[in-house]
mmCIF file of C-alpha atoms and ligand atoms in Angstrom:
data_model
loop_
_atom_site.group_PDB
_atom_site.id
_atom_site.type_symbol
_atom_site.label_atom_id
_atom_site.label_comp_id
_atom_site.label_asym_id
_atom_site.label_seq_id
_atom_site.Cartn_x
_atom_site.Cartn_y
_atom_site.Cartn_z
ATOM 1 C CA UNK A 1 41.503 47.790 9.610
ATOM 2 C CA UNK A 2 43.798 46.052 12.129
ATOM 3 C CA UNK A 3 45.589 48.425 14.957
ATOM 4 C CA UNK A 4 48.681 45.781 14.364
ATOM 5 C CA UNK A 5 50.604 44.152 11.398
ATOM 6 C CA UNK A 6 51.231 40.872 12.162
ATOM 7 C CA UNK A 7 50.133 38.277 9.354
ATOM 8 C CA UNK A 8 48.862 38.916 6.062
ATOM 9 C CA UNK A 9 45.729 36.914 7.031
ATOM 10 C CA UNK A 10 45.018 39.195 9.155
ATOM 11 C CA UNK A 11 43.967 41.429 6.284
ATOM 12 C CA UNK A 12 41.703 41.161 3.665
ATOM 13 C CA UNK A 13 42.463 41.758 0.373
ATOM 14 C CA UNK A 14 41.148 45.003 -0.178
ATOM 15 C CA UNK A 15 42.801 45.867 2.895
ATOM 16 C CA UNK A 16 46.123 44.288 1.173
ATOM 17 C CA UNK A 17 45.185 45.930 -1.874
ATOM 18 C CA UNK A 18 45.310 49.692 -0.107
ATOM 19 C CA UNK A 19 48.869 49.195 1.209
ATOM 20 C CA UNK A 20 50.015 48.021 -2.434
ATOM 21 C CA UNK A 21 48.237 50.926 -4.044
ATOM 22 C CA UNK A 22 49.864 53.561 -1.210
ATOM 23 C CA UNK A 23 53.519 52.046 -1.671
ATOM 24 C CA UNK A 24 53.032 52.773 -5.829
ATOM 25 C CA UNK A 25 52.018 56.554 -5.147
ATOM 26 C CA UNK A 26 54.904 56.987 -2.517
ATOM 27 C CA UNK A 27 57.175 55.461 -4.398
ATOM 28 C CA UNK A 28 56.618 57.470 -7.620
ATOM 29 C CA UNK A 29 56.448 60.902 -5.439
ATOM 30 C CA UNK A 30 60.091 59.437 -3.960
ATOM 31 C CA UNK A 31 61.000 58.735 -7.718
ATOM 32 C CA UNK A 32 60.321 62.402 -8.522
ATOM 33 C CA UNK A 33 61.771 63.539 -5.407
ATOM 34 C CA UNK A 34 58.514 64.884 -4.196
ATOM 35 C CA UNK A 35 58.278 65.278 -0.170
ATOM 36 C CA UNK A 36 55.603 63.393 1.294
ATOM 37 C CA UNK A 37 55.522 63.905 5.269
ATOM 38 C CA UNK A 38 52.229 62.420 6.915
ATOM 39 C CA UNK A 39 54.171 61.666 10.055
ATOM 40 C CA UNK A 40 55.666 64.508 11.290
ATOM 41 C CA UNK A 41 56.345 64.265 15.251
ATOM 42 C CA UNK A 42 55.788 60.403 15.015
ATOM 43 C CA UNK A 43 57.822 58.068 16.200
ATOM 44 C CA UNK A 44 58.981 54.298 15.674
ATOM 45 C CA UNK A 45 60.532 52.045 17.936
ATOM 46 C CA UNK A 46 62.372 49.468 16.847
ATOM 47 C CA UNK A 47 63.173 46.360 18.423
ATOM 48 C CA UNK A 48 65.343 43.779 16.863
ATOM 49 C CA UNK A 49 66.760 40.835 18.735
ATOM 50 C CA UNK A 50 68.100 39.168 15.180
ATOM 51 C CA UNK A 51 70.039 40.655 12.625
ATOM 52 C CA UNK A 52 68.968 42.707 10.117
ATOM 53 C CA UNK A 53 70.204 44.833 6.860
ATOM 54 C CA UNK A 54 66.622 45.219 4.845
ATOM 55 C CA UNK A 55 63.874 45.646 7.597
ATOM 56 C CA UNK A 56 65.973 47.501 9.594
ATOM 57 C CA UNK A 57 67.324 50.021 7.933
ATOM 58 C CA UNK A 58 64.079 50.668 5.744
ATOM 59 C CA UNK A 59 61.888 50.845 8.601
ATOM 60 C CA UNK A 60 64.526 53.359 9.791
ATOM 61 C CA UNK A 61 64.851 55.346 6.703
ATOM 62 C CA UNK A 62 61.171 55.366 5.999
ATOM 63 C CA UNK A 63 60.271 57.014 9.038
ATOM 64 C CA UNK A 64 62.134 59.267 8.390
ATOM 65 C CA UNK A 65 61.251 60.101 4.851
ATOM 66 C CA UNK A 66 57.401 60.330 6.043
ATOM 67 C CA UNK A 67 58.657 63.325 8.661
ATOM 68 C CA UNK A 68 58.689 61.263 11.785
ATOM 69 C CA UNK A 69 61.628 59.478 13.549
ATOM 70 C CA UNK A 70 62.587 56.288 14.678
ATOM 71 C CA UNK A 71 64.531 54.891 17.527
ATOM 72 C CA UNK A 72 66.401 51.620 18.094
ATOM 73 C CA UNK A 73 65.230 49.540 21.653
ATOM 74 C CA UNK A 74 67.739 46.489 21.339
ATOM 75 C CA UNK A 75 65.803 44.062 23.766
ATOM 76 C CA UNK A 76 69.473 44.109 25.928
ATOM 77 C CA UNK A 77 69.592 48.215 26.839
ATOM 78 C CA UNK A 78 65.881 47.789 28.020
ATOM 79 C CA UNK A 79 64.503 46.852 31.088
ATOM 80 C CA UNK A 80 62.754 43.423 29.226
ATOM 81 C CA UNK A 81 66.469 42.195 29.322
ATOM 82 C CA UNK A 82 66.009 42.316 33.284
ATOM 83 C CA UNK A 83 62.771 40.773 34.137
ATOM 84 C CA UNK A 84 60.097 43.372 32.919
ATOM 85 C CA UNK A 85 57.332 42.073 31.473
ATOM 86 C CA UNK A 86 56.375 42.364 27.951
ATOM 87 C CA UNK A 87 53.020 43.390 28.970
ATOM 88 C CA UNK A 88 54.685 46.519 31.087
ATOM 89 C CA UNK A 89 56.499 47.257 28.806
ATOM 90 C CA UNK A 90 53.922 47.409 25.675
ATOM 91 C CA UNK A 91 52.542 49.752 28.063
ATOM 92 C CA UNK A 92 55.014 51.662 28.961
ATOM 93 C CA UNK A 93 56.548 52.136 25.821
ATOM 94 C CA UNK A 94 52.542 53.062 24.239
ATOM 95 C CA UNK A 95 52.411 56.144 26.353
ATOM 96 C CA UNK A 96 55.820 57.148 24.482
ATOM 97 C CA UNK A 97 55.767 56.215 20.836
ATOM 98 C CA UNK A 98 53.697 56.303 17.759
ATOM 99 C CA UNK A 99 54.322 52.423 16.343
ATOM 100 C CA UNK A 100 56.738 49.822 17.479
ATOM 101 C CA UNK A 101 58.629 46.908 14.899
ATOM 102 C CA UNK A 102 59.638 44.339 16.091
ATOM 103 C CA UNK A 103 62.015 41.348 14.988
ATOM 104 C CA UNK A 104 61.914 38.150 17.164
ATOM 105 C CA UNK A 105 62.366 34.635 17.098
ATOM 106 C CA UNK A 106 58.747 33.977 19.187
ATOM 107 C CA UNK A 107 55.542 34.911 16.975
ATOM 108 C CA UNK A 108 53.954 35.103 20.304
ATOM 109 C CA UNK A 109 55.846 37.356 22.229
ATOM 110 C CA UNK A 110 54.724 39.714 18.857
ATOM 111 C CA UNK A 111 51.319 38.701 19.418
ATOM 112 C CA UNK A 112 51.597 39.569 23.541
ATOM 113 C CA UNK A 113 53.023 42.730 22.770
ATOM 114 C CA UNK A 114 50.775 44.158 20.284
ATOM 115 C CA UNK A 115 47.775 42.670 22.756
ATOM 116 C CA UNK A 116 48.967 44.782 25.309
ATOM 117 C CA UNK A 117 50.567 47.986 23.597
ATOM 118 C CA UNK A 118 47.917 50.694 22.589
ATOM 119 C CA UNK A 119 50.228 51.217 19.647
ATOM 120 C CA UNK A 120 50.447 49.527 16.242
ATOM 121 C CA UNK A 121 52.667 46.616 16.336
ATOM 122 C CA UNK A 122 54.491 45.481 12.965
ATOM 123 C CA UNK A 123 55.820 41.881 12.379
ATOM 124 C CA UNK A 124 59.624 42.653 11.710
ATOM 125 C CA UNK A 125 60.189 38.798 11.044
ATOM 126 C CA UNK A 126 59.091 35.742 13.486
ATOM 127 C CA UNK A 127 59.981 32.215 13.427
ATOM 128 C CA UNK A 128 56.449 32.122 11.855
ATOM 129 C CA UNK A 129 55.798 34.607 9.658
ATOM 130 C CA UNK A 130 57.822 37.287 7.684
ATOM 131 C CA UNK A 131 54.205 40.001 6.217
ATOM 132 C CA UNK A 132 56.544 42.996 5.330
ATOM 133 C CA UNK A 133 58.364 40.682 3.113
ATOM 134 C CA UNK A 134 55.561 39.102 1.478
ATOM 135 C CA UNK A 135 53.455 41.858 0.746
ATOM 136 C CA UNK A 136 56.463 44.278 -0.590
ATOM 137 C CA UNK A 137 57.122 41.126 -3.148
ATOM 138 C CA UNK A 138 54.007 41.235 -4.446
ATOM 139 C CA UNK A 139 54.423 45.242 -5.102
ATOM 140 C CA UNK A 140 57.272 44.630 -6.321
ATOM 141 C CA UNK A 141 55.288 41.633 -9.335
ATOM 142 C CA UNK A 142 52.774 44.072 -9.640
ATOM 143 C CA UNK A 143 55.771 46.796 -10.566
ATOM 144 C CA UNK A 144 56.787 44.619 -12.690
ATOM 145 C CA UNK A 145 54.218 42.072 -14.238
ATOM 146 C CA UNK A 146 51.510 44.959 -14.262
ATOM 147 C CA UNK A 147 49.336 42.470 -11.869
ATOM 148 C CA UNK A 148 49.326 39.886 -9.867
ATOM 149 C CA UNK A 149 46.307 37.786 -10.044
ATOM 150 C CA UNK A 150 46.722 34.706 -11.724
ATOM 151 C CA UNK A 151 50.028 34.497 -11.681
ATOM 152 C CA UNK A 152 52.191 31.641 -11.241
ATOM 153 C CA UNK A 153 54.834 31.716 -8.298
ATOM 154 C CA UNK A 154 57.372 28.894 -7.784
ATOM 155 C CA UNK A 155 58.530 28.520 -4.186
ATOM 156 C CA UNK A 156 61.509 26.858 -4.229
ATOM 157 C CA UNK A 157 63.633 25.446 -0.822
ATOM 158 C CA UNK A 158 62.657 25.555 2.774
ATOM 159 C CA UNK A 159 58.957 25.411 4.309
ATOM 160 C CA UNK A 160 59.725 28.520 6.439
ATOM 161 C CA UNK A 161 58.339 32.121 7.935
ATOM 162 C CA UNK A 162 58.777 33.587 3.998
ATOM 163 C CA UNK A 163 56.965 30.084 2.691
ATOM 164 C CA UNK A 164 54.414 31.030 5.412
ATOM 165 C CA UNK A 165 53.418 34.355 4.603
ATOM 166 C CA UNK A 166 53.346 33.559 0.583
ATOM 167 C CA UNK A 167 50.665 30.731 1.241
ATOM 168 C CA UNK A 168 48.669 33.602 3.585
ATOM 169 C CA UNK A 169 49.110 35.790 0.697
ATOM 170 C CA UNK A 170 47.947 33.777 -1.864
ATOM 171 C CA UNK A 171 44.717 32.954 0.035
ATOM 172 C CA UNK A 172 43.625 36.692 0.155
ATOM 173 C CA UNK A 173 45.126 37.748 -3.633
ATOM 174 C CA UNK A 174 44.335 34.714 -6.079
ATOM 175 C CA UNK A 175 47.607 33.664 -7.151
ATOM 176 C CA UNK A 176 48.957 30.141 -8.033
ATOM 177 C CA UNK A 177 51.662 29.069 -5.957
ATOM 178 C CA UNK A 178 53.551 26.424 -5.764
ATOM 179 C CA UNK A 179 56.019 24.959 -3.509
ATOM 180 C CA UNK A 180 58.644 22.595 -3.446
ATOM 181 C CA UNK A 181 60.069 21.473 -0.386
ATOM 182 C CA UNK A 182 61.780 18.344 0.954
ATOM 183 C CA UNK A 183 59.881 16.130 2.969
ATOM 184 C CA UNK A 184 60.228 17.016 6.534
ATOM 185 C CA UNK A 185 60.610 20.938 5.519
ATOM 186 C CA UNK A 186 57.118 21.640 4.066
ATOM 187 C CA UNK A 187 55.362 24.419 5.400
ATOM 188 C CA UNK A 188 53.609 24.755 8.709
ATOM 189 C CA UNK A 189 50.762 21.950 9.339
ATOM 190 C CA UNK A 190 48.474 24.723 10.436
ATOM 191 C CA UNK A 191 49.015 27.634 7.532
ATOM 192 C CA UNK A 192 48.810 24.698 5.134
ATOM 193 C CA UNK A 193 45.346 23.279 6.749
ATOM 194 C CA UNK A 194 43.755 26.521 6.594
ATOM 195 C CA UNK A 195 45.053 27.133 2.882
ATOM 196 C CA UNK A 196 43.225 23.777 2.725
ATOM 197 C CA UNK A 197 39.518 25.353 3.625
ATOM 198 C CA UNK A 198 39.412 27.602 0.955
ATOM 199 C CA UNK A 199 39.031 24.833 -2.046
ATOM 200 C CA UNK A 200 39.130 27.762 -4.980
ATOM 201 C CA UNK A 201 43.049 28.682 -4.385
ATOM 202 C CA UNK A 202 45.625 26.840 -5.761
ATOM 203 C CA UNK A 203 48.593 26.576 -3.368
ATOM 204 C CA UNK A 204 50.149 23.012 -4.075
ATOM 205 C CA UNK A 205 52.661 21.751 -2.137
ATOM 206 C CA UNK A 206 55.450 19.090 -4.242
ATOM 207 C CA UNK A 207 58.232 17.923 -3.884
ATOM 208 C CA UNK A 208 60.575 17.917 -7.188
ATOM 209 C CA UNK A 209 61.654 21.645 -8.079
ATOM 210 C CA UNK A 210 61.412 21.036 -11.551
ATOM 211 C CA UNK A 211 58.320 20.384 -11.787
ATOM 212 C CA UNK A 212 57.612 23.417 -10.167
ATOM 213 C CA UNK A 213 58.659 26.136 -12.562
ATOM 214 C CA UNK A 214 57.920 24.573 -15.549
ATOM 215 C CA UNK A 215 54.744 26.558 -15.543
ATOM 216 C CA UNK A 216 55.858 29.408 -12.682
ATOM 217 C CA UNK A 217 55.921 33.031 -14.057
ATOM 218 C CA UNK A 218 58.302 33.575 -10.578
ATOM 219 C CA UNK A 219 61.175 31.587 -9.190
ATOM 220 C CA UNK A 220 61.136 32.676 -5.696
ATOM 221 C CA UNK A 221 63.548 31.059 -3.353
ATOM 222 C CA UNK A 222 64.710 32.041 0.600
ATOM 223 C CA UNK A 223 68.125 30.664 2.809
ATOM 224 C CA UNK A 224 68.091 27.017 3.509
ATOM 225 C CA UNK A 225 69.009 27.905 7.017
ATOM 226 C CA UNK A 226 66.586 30.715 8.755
ATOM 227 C CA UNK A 227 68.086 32.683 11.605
ATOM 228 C CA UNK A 228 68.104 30.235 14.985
ATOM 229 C CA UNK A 229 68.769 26.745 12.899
ATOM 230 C CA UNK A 230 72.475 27.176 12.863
ATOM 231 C CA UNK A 231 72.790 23.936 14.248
ATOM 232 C CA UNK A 232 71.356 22.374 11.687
ATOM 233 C CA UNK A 233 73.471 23.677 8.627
ATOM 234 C CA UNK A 234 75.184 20.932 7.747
ATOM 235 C CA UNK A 235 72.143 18.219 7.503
ATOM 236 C CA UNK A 236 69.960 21.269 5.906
ATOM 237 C CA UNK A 237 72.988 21.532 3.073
ATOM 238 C CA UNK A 238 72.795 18.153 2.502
ATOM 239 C CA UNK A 239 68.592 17.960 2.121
ATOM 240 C CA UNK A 240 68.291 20.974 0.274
ATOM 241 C CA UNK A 241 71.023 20.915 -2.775
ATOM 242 C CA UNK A 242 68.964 19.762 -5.127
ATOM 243 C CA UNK A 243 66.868 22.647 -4.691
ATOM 244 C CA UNK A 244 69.375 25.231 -5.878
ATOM 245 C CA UNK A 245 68.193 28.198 -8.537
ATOM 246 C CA UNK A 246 71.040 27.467 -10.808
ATOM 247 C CA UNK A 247 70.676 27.336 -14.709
ATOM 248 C CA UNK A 248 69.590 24.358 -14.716
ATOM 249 C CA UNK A 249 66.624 25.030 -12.902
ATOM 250 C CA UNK A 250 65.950 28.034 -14.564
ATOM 251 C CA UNK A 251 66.251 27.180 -18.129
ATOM 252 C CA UNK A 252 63.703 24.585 -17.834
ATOM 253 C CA UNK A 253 61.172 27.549 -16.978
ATOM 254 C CA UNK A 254 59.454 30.502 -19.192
ATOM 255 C CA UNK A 255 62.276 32.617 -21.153
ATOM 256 C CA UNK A 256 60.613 35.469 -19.007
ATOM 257 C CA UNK A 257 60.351 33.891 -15.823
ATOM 258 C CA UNK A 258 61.268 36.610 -13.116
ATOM 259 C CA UNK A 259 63.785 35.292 -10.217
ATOM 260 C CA UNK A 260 63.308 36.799 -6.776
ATOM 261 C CA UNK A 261 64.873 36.172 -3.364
ATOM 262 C CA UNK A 262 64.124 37.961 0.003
ATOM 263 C CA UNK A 263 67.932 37.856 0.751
ATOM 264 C CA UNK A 264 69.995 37.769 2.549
ATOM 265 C CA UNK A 265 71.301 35.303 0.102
ATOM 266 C CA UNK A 266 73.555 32.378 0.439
ATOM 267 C CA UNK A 267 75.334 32.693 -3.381
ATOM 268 C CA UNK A 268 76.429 28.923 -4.343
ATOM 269 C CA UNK A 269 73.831 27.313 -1.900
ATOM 270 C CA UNK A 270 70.314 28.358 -2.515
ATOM 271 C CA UNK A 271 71.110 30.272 -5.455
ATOM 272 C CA UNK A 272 74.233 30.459 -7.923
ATOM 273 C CA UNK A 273 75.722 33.621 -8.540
ATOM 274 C CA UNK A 274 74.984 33.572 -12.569
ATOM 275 C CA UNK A 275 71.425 33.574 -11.738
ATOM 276 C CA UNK A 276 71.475 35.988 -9.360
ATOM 277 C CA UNK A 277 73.137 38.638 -11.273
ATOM 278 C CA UNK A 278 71.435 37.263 -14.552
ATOM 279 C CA UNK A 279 69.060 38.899 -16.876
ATOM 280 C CA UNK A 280 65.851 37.553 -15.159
ATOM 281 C CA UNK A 281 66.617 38.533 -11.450
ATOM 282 C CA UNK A 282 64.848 41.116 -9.529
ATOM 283 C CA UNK A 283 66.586 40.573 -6.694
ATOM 284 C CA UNK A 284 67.931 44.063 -5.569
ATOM 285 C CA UNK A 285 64.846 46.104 -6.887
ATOM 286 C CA UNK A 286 62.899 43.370 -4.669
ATOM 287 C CA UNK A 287 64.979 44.936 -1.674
ATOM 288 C CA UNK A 288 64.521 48.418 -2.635
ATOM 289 C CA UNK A 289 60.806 48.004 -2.203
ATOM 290 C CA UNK A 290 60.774 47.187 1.005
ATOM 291 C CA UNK A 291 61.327 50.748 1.597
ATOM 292 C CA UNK A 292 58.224 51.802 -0.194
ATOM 293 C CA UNK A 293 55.880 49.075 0.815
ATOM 294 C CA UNK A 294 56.532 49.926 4.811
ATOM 295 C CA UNK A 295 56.241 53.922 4.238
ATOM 296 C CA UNK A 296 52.839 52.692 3.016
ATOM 297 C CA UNK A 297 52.085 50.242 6.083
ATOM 298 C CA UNK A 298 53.931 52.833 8.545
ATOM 299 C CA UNK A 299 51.288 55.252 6.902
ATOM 300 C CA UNK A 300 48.049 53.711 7.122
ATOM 301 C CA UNK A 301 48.870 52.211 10.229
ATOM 302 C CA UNK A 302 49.527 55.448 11.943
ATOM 303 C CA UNK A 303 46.746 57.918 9.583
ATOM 304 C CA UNK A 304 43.793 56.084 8.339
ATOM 305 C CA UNK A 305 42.886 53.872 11.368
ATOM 306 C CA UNK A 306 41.033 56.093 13.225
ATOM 307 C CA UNK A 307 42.357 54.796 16.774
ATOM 308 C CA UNK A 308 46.171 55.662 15.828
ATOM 309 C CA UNK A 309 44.930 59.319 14.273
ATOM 310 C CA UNK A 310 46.702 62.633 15.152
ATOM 311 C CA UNK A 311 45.297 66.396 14.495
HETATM 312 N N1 LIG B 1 64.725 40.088 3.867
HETATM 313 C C1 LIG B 1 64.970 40.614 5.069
HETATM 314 O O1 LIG B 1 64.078 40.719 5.921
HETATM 315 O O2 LIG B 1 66.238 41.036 5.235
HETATM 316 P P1 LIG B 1 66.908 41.440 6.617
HETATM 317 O O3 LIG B 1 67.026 40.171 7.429
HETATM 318 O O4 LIG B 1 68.239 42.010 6.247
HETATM 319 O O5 LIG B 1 66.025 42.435 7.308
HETATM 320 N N1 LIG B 2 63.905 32.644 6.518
HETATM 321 C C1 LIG B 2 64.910 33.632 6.823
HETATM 322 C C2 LIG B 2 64.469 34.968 6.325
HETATM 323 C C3 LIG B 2 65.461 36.069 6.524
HETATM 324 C C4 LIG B 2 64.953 37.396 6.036
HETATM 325 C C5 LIG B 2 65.170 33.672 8.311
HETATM 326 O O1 LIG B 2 64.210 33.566 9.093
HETATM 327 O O2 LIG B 2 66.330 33.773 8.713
#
C-alpha cells in the first residue's frame, strides 16, 4: 500500500476495493451509533489554500469521529507563506503530526510534499486530480446500485480534476464511462493516453451529451468553471450550455438513471434545480459519503500500512 493518497492510479483495485469495503463497515457502525476510535492521539493537518465546504469539514469531522484530532495550517499563518520550503516544511511538520490533507491548485507541490514528509499525504483537490471525490462516488453507486462493475457512468460537462480521477477510476474498477465534453475541454492528453494502453476498458470520450446517457446507468456532472478559471466564466458559459442536466437531458436516459454531482453546484448552469431536487438525484447522500469514505482512507492510511503504525 502507498504511504500517500494522491491519485487513484496509484492504487490497485484491490487496494481501492479495501477502502470501499472499510467506509461500508464505518458507516453502518456510525448508522447505529457505534464508536469506532482507531486513532486516538492522532492528528491531521490540514492545509487548504482553496475553498472548501465538503473536504474540509469531513476530513475535520472524521478525525475526530475515529478519536484523533485535526488542525487547520492555512498556507498564510505558516512559515511556507514566507519563503520556507515545502521540503522543510514536510519535514518539519512530519516530526509533529500523524497525516497531512492538503488542497492546492499545483498537483506537484502535493507530490513534493508527500516526497518529502514521512507522513501520509492525502490529495484534498489539485488542478489535476480530485481521488477523495472519486472513490467516495463510487461507495456511494455501490450503496446504492449494490455494485459497480459494469456499470454505465455518463460524464457530462468539463474535462477537469473530477473528469480526471473518474477515467483513473475506471481503469482499476471495470466500469463504462463515458464522457462528453466540448472540444477544447476534453480531459487531460496524458490521463486519456494512458486510459488508451489498457485496450479492455471502455472510457469513450464524445462530444454530444445525448448520446451519452442514452445508455448511462449515472448522470454525473461537475461546475463548468473549476476553482482558478474565474476568468474564463463567461466564454466557459457560453461553450458549455448545451451540456446542462436539465429534463431534457435526463428524460432521454433510463427511468432509473441515478443523477450525481460532486457540488458545489451551480443550479441553472450545469444543472437545473428540478433535477437536482428530483426523484433520481443522489446528490446530498453523495456528499454525506465523503465523510465515510475518508474515515476509511484516514484509517488505513494511518493503521494498516505498517510504516504509519502506532502501539
Ligand atoms: N466536492 C468537494 O470537494 O467539495 P468542496 O470543494 O466543498 O470540498
Ligand atoms: N472541478 C471543481 C471541483 C470542486 C470540488 C474545481 O476544481 O473547482
Amino acid at each position: 500500500m502507498q504511504k500517500d493518497f494522491l491519485r487513484i492510479l496509484d492504487f490497485n483495485t484491490e487496494e481501492l476495493e479495501e477502502f470501499i469495503l472499510l467506509a461500508i463497515e464505518i458507516k453502518e457502525k456510525f448508522v447505529k451509533k457505534i464508536f469506532h476510535k482507531p486513532l486516538v492521539d492522532r492528528t491531521l493537518g490540514m492545509i487548504f489554500d482553496n475553498p472548501s465546504t465538503r473536504t474540509r469539514i469531513s476530513f475535520e469531522v472524521g478525525m475526530l469521529q475515529l478519536g484523533g484530532h485535526a488542525i487547520s495550517l492555512n498556507s498564510n499563518d505558516i512559515q511556507l507563506s514566507r519563503g520556507e520550503t515545502i521540503q522543510d516544511t514536510a519535514r518539519i511538520i512530519s516530526r509533529f503530526l500523524d497525516a497531512i490533507v492538503i488542497r492546492t491548485p499545483s498537483h506537484e507541490v502535493v507530490e513534493i510534499l508527500a516526497k518529502h514528509a514521512d507522513i501520509p499525504v492525502i490529495n484534498g483537490l489539485t488542478e489535476r486530480f480530485h481521488p477523495c471525490q472519486i472513490l467516495s462516488d463510487i461507495f456511494t453507486i455501490k450503496e446504492k446500485k449494490g455494485y459497480y462493475k459494469g456499470i454505465h457512468i455518463a460524464y457530462i460537462g468539463d474535462g477537469n480534476n473530477v473528469a480526471n480521477s473518474w477515467i483513473s477510476a475506471a481503469l482499476r474498477l471495470k466500469f463504462h464511462l463515458t464522457l462528453a465534453c466540448p472540444e477544447g475541454f476534453r480531459p487531460n492528453r496524458e490521463v486519456l493516453e494512458t486510459a488508451g494502453k489498457y485496450a479492455e476498458t471502455e472510457i469513450q470520450v464524445i462530444e454530444n451529451p445525448y448520446d451519452a446517457v442514452s445508455d448511462a446507468d449515472i448522470i454525473y456532472t461537475d461546475v463548468w468553471v473549476s476553482m482558478g478559471q474565474d476568468s474564463e466564466t463567461k466564454k466557459r458559459k457560453e461553450v458549455f450550455s448545451p451540456y446542462q442536466i436539465n429534463s431534457n437531458l435526463v428524460e432521454k436516459a433510463k427511468k432509473d438513471v441515478l443523477i450525481m454531482h460532486c457540488l458545489p453546484a451551480h443550479r441553472g448552469e450545469e444543472i437545473t434545480s428540478q433535477v437536482m431536487d428530483g426523484k433520481n438525484s443522489i446528490i446530498i447522500d453523495q456528499a454525506e459519503n465523503r465523510l465515510h469514505l475518508q474515515k476509511a482512507i484516514l484509517e488505513i492510511l494511518l493503521t494498516r500500512n505498517e510504516k504509519n503504525k502506532k502501539e
